Coordinates of N, CA and C in Angstrom, one line a residue:
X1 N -141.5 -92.2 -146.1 CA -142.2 -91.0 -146.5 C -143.6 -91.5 -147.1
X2 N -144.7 -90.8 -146.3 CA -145.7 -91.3 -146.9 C -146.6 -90.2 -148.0
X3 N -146.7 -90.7 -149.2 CA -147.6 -89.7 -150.2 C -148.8 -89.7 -149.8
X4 N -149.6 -89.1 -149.1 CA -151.3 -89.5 -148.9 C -151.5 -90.9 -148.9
X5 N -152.2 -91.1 -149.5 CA -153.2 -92.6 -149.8 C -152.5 -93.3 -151.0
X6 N -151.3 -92.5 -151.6 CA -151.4 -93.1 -153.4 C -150.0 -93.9 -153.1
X7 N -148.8 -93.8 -151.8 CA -147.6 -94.6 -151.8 C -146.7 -94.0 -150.7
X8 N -146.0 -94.6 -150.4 CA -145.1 -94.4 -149.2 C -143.6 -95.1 -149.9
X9 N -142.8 -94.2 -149.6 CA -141.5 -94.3 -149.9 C -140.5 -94.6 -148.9
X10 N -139.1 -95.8 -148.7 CA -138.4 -96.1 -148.1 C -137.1 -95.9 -148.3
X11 N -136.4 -95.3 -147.6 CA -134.8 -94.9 -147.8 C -133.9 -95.1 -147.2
X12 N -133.4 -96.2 -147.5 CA -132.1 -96.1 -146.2 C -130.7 -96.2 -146.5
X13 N -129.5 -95.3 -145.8 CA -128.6 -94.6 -146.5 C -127.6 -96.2 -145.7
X14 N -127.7 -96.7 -144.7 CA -126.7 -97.7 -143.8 C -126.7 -98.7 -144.5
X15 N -127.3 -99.4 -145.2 CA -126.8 -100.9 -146.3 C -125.9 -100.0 -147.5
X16 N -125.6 -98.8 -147.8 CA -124.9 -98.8 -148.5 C -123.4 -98.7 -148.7
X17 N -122.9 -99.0 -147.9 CA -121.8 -99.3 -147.6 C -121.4 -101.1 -147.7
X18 N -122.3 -101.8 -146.9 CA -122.4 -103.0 -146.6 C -122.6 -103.6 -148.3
X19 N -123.8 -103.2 -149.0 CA -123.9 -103.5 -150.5 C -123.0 -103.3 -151.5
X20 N -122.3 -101.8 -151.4 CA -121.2 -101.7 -152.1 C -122.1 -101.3 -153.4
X21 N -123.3 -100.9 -153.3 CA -124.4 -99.8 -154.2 C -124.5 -98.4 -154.1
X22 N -124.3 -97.5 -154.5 CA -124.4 -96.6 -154.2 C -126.4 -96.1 -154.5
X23 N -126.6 -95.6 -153.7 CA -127.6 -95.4 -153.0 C -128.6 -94.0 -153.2
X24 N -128.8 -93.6 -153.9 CA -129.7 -92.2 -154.2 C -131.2 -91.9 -153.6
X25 N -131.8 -90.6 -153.2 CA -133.1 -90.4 -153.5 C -132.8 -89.0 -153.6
X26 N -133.8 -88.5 -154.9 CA -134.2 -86.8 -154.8 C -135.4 -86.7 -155.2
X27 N -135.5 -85.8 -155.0 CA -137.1 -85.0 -155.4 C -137.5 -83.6 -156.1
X28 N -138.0 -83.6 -157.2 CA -138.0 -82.5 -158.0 C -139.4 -82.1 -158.4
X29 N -140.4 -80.9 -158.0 CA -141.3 -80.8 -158.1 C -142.5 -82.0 -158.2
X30 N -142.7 -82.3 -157.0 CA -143.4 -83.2 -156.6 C -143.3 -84.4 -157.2
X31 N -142.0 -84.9 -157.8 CA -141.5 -86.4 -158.1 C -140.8 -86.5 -157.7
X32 N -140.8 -88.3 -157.2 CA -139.7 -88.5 -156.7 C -139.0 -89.9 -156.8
X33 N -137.8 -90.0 -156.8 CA -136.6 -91.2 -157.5 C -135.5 -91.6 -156.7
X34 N -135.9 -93.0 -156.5 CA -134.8 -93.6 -155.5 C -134.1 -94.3 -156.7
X35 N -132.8 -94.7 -156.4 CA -132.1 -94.4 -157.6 C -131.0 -96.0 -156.7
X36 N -130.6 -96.9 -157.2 CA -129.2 -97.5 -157.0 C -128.6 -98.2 -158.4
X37 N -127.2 -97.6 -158.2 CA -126.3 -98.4 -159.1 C -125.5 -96.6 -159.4
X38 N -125.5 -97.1 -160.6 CA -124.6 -95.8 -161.2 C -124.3 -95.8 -162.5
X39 N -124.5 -94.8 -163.0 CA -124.3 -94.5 -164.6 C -123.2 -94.0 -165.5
X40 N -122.4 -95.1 -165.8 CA -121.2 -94.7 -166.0 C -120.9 -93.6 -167.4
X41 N -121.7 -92.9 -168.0 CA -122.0 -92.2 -169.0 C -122.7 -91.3 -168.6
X42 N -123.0 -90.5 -167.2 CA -123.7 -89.7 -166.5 C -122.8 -88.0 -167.1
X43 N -121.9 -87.9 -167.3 CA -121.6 -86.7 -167.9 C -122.0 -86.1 -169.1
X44 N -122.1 -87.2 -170.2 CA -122.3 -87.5 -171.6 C -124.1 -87.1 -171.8
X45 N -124.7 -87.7 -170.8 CA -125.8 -87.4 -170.3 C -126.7 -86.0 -169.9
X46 N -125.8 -85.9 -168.8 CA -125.8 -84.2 -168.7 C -125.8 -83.1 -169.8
X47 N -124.5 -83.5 -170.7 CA -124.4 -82.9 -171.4 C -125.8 -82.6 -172.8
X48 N -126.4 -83.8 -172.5 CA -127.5 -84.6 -173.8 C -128.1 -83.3 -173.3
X49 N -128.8 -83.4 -171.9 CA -130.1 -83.0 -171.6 C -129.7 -81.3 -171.4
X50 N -128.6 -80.6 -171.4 CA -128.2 -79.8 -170.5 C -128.3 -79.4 -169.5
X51 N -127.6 -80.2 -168.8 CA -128.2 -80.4 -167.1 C -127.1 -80.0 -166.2
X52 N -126.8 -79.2 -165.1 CA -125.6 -79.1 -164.6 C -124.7 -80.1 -164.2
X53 N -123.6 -79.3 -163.7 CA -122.3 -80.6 -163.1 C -123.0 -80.8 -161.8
X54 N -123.9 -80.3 -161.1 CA -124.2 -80.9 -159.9 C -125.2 -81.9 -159.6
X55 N -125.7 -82.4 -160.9 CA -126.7 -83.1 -161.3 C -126.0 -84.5 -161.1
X56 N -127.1 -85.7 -160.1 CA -126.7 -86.7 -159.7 C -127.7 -87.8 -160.6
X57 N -127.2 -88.9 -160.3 CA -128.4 -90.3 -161.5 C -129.8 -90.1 -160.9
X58 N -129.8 -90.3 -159.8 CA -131.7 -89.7 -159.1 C -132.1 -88.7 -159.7
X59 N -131.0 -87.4 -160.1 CA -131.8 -85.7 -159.9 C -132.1 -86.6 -161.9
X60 N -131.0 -87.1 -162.6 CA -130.7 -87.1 -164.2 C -132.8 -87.9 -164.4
X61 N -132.4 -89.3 -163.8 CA -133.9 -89.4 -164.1 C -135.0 -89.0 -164.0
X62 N -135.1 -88.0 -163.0 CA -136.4 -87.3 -163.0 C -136.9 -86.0 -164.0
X63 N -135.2 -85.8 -164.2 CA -135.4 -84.7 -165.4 C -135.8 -85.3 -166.9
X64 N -135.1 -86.9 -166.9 CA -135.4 -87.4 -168.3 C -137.0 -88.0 -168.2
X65 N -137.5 -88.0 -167.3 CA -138.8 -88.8 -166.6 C -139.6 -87.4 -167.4
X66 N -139.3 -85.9 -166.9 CA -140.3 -85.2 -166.9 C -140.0 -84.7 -168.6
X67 N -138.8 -84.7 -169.3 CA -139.0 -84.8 -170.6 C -139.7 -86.1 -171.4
X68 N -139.8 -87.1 -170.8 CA -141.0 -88.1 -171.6 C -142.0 -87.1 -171.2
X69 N -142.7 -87.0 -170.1 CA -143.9 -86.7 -169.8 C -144.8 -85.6 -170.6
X70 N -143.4 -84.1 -170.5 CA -144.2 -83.4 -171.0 C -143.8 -83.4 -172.6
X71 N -142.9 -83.7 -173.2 CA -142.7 -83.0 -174.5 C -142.7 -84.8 -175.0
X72 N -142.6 -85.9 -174.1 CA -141.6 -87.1 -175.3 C -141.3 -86.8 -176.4
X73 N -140.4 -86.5 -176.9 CA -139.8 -86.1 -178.8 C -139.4 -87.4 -178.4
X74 N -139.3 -88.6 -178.2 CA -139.3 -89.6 -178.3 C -139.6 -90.8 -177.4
X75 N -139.7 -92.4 -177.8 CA -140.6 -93.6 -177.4 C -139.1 -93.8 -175.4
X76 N -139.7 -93.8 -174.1 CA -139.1 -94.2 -173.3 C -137.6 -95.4 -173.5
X77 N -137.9 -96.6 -174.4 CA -137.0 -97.4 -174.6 C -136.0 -96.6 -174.8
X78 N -135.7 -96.1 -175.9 CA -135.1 -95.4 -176.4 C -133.9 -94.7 -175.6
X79 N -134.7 -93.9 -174.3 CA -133.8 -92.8 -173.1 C -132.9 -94.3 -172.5
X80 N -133.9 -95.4 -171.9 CA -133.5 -96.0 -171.0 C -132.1 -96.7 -172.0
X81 N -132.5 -97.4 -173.1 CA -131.3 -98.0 -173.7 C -129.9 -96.8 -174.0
X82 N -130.1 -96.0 -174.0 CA -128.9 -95.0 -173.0 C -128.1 -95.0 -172.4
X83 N -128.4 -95.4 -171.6 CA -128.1 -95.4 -170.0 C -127.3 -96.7 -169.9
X84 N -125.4 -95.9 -169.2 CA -124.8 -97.2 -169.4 C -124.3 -97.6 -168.0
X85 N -124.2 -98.9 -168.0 CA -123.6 -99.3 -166.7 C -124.7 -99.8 -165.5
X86 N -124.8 -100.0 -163.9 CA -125.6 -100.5 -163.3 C -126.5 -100.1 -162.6
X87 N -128.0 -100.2 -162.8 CA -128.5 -99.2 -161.9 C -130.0 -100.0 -161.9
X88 N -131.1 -99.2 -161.1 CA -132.5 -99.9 -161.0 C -132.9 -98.4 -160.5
X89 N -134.5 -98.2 -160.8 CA -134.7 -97.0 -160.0 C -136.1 -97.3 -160.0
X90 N -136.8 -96.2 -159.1 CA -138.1 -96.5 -158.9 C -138.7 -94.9 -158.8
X91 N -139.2 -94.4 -159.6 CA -139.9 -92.7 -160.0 C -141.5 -92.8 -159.1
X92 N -141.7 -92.1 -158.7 CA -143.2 -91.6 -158.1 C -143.6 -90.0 -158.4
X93 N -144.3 -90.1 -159.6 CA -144.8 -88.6 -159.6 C -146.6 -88.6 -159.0
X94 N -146.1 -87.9 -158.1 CA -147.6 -87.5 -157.3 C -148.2 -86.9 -157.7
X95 N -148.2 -86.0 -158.6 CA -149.2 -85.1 -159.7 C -150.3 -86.0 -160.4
X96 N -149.4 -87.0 -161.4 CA -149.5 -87.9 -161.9 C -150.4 -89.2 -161.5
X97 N -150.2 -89.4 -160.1 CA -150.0 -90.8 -159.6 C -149.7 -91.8 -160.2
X98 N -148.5 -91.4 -160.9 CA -147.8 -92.8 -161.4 C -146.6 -93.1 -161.2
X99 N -146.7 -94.3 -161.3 CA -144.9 -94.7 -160.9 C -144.6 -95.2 -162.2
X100 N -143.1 -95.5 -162.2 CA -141.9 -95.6 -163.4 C -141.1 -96.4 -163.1
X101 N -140.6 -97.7 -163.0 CA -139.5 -98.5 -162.5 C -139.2 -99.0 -163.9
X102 N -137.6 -99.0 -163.4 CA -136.8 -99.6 -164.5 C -135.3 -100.4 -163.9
X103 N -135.1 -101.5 -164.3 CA -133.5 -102.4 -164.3 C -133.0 -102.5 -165.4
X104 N -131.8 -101.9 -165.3 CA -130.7 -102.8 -166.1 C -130.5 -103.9 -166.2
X105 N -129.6 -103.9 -167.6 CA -129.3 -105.5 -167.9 C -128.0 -106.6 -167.7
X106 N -127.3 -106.0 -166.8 CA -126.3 -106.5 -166.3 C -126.4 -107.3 -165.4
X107 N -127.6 -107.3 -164.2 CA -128.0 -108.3 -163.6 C -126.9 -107.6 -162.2
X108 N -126.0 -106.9 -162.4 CA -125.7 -106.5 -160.7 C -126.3 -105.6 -160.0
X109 N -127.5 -105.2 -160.2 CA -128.6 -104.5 -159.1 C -129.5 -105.4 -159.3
X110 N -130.0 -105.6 -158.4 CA -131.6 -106.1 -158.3 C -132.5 -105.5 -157.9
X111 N -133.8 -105.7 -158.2 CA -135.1 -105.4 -157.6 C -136.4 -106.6 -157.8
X112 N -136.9 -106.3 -156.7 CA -138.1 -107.5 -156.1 C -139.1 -106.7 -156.1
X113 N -140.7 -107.5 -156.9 CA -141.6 -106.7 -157.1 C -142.9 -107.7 -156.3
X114 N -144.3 -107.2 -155.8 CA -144.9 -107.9 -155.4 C -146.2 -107.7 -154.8
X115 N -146.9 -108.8 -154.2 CA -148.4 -107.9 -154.3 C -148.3 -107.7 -152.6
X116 N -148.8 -107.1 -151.7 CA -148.9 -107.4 -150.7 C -150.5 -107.4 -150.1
X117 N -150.9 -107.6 -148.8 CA -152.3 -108.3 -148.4 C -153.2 -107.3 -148.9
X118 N -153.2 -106.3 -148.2 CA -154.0 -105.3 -149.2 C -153.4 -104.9 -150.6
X119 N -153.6 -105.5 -151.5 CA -153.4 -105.2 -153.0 C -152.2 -104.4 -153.4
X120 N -151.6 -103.8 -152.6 CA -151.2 -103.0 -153.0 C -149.4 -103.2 -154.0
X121 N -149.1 -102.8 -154.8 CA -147.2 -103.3 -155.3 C -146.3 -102.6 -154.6
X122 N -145.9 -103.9 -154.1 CA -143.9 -103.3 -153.1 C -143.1 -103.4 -153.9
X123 N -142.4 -102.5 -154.0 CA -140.8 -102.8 -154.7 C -139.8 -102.5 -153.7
X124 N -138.6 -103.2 -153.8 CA -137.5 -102.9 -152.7 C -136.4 -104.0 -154.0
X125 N -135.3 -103.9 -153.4 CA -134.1 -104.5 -153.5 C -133.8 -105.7 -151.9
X126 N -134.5 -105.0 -151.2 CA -134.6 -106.0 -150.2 C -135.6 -107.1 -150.1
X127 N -134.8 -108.2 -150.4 CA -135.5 -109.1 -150.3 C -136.6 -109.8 -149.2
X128 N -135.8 -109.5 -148.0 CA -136.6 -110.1 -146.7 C -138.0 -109.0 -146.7
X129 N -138.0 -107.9 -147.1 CA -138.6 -106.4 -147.3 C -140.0 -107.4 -147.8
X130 N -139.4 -107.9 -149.0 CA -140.3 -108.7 -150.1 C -141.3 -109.2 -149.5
X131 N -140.7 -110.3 -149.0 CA -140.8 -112.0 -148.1 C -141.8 -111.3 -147.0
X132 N -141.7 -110.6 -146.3 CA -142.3 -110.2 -145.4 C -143.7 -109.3 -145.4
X133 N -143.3 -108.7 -146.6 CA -144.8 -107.7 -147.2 C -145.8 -108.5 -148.5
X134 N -144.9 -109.4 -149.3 CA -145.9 -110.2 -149.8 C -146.2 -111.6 -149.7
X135 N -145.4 -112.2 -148.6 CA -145.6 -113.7 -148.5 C -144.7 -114.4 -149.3
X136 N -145.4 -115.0 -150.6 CA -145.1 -115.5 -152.2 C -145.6 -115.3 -153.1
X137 N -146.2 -114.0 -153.2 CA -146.9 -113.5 -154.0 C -145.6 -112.2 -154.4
X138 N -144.9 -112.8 -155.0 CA -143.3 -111.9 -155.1 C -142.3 -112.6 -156.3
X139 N -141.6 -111.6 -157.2 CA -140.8 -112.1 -157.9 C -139.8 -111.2 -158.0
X140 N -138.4 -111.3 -158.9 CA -137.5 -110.6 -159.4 C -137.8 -109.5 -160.5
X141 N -137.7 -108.4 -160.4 CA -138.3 -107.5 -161.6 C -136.9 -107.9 -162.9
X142 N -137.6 -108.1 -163.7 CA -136.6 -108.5 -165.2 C -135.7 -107.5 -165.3
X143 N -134.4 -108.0 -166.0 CA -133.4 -107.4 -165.8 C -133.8 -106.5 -167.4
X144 N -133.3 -105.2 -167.7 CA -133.5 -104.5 -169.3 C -135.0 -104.2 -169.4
X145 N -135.8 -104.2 -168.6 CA -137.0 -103.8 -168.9 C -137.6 -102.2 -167.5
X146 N -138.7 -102.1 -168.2 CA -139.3 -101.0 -167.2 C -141.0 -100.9 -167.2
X147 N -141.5 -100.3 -166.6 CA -143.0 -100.5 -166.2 C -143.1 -99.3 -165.8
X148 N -144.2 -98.7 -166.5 CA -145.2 -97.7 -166.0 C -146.5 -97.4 -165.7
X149 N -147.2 -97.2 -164.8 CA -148.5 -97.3 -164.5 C -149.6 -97.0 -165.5
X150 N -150.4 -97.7 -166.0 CA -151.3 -97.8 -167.0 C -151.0 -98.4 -168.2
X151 N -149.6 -98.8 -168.2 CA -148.9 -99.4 -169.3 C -148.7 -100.7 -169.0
X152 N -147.4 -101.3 -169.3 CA -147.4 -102.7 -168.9 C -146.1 -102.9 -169.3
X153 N -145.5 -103.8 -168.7 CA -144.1 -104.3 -168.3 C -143.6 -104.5 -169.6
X154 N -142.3 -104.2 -170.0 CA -141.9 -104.0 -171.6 C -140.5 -104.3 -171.2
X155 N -140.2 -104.6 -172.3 CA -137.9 -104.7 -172.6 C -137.8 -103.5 -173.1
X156 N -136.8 -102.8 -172.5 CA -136.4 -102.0 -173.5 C -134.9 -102.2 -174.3
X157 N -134.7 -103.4 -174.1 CA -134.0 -103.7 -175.3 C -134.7 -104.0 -176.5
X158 N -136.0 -104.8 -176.1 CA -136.6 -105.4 -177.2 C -138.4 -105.0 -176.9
X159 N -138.3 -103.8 -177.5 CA -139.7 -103.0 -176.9 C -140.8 -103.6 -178.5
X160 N -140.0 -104.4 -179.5 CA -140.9 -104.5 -180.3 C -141.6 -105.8 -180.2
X161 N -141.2 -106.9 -179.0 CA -141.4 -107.9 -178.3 C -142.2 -108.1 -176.5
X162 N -143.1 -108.7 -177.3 CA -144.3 -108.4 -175.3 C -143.2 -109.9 -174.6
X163 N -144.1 -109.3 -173.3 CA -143.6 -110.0 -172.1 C -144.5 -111.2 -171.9
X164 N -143.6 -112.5 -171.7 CA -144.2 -113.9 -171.5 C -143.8 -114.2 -170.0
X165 N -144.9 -114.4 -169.0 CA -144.9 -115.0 -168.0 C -144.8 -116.5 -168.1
X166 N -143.7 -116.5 -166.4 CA -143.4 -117.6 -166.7 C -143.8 -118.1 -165.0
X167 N -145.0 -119.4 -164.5 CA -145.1 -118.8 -162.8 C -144.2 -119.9 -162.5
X168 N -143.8 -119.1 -161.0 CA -142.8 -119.7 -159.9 C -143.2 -120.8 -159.5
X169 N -142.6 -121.7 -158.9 CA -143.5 -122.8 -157.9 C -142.2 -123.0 -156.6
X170 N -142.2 -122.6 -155.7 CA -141.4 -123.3 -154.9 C -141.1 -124.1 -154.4
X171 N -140.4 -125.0 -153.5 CA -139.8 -126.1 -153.2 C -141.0 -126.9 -152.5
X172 N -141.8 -126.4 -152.1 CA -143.0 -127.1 -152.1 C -144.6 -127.3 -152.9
X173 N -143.9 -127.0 -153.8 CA -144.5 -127.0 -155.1 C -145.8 -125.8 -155.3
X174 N -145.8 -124.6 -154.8 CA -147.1 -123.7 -154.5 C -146.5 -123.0 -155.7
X175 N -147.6 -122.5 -156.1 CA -147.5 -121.1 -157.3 C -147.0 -119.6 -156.2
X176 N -145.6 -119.5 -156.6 CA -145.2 -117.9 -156.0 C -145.1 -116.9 -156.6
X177 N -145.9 -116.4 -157.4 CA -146.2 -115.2 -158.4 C -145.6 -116.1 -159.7
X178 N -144.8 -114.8 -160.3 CA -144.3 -115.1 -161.9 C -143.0 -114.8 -162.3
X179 N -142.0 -114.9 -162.7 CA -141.3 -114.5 -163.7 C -141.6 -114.0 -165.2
X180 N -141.0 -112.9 -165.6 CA -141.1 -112.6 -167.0 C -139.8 -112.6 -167.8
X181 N -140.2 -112.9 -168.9 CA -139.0 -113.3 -169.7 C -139.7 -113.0 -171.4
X182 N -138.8 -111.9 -172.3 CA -138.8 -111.6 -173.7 C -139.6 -112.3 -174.7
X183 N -140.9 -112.8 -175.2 CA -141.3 -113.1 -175.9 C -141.2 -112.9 -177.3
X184 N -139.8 -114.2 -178.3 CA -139.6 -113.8 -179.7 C -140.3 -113.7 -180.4
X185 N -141.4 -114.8 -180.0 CA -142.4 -114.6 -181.1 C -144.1 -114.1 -181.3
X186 N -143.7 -113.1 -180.0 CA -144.9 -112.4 -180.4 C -144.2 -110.6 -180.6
X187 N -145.3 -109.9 -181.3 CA -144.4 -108.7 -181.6 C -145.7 -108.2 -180.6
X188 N -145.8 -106.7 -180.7 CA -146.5 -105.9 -180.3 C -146.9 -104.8 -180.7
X189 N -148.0 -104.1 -181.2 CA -148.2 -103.3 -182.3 C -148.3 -102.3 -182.1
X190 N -147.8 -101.2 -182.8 CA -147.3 -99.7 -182.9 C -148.4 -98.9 -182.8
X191 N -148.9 -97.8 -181.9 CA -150.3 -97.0 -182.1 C -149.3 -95.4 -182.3
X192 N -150.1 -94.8 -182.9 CA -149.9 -93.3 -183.2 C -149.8 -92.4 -182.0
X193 N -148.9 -91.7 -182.2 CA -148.5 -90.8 -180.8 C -149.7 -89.3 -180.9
X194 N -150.6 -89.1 -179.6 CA -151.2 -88.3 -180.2 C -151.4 -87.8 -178.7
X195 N -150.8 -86.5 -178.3 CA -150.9 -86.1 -177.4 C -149.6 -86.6 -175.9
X196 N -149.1 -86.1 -174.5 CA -148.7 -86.1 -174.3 C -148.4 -87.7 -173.5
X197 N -149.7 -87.6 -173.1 CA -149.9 -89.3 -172.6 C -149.8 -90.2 -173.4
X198 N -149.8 -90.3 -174.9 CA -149.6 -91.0 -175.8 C -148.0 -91.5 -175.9
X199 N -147.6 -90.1 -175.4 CA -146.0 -90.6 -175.5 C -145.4 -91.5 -174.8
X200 N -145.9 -91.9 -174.1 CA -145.9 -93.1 -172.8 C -146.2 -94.6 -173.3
X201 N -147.0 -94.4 -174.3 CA -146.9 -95.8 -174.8 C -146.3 -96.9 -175.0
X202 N -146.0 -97.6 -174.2 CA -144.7 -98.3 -174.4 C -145.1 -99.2 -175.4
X203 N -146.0 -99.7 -176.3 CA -146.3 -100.3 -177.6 C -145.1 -99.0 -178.8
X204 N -145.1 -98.1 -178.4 CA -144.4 -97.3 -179.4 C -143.1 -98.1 -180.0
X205 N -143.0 -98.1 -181.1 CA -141.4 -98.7 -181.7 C -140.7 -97.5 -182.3
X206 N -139.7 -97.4 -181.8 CA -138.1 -96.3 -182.4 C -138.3 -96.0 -184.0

């Protein structure tokens, strides 16, 4: 699915069987959320947000997506450290033009993030997807953290701690992008929430 000029989206329902992931995408007033894993506290959930019984982990994040957006009564870490059990998802609000990716910290979903020739960031769970759209200019997206467009890659375990790259080198010793990994000793400093976009701040602390 292609959004104009701003992103093109990939969905495919046949590896899910084969992965043994269950597999989501929906779309709710011009956002949209591919979703894998599963939320084992998705009722509990529903019930938070008051959301129907027919509400699935794709439809739940887009609805908790557009409560950060328009009202945040609270810092994103916060929603995502919620959320229990295995999942990764990837949000595109077209209004917006921003995207929203987030993994768990169990480490049984993955997601692969990366630059491809024309500049632009792939994300997939498929690896060869990766390999093939960025070369080696590609890594593992961190397990417990999330990224939003104009913001910058955060833990949401530990949102009071910035992110320390760490670069790849392959077997033939070339730089292949980066890894990130929790930085204990640096903190990151709190700004005042002032307005809607403010609420996005992932510098925000609980």
């Amino acid at each position: 699915m292609c959004l104009g000029n701003d992103a093109t989206l990939a969905f495919a329902h046949s590896s899910q069987t084969l992965l043994g992931t269950q597999r989501l995408f929906s779309s709710v007033d011009d956002i949209y959320c591919i979703f894998l894993g599963n939320l084992n506290n998705l009722c509990t959930l529903k019930k938070q947000y008051g959301l129907g019984r027919e509400i699935n982990e794709s439809m739940f994040v887009i609805q908790a997506y557009k409560t950060l957006r328009d009202r945040g009564p609270y810092p994103a870490h916060s929603v995502l450290k919620d959320l229990e059990g295995s999942f990764g998802f990837v949000v595109f609000d077209t209004k917006a033009k921003t995207v929203f990716i987030s993994l768990g910290n169990d480490g049984r979903v993955m997601l692969f993030w990366g630059i491809a020739a024309d500049g632009s960031v792939v994300v997939s769970d498929n690896l060869e997807v990766i390999k093939s759209s960025c070369s080696k200019s590609f890594a593992p997206f961190p397990t417990g953290c999330m990224y939003h467009t104009g913001g910058e890659l955060k833990s949401f375990e530990h949102p009071k701690n910035k992110m320390k790259a760490i670069t790849r080198v392959d077997s033939e010793g070339a730089m292949c992008g980066a890894t990130f990994k929790v930085d204990i000793y640096a903190k990151t400093k709190s700004m005042p929430r002032v307005g809607s976009h403010a609420n996005w701040a992932w510098s925000q602390e609980a």
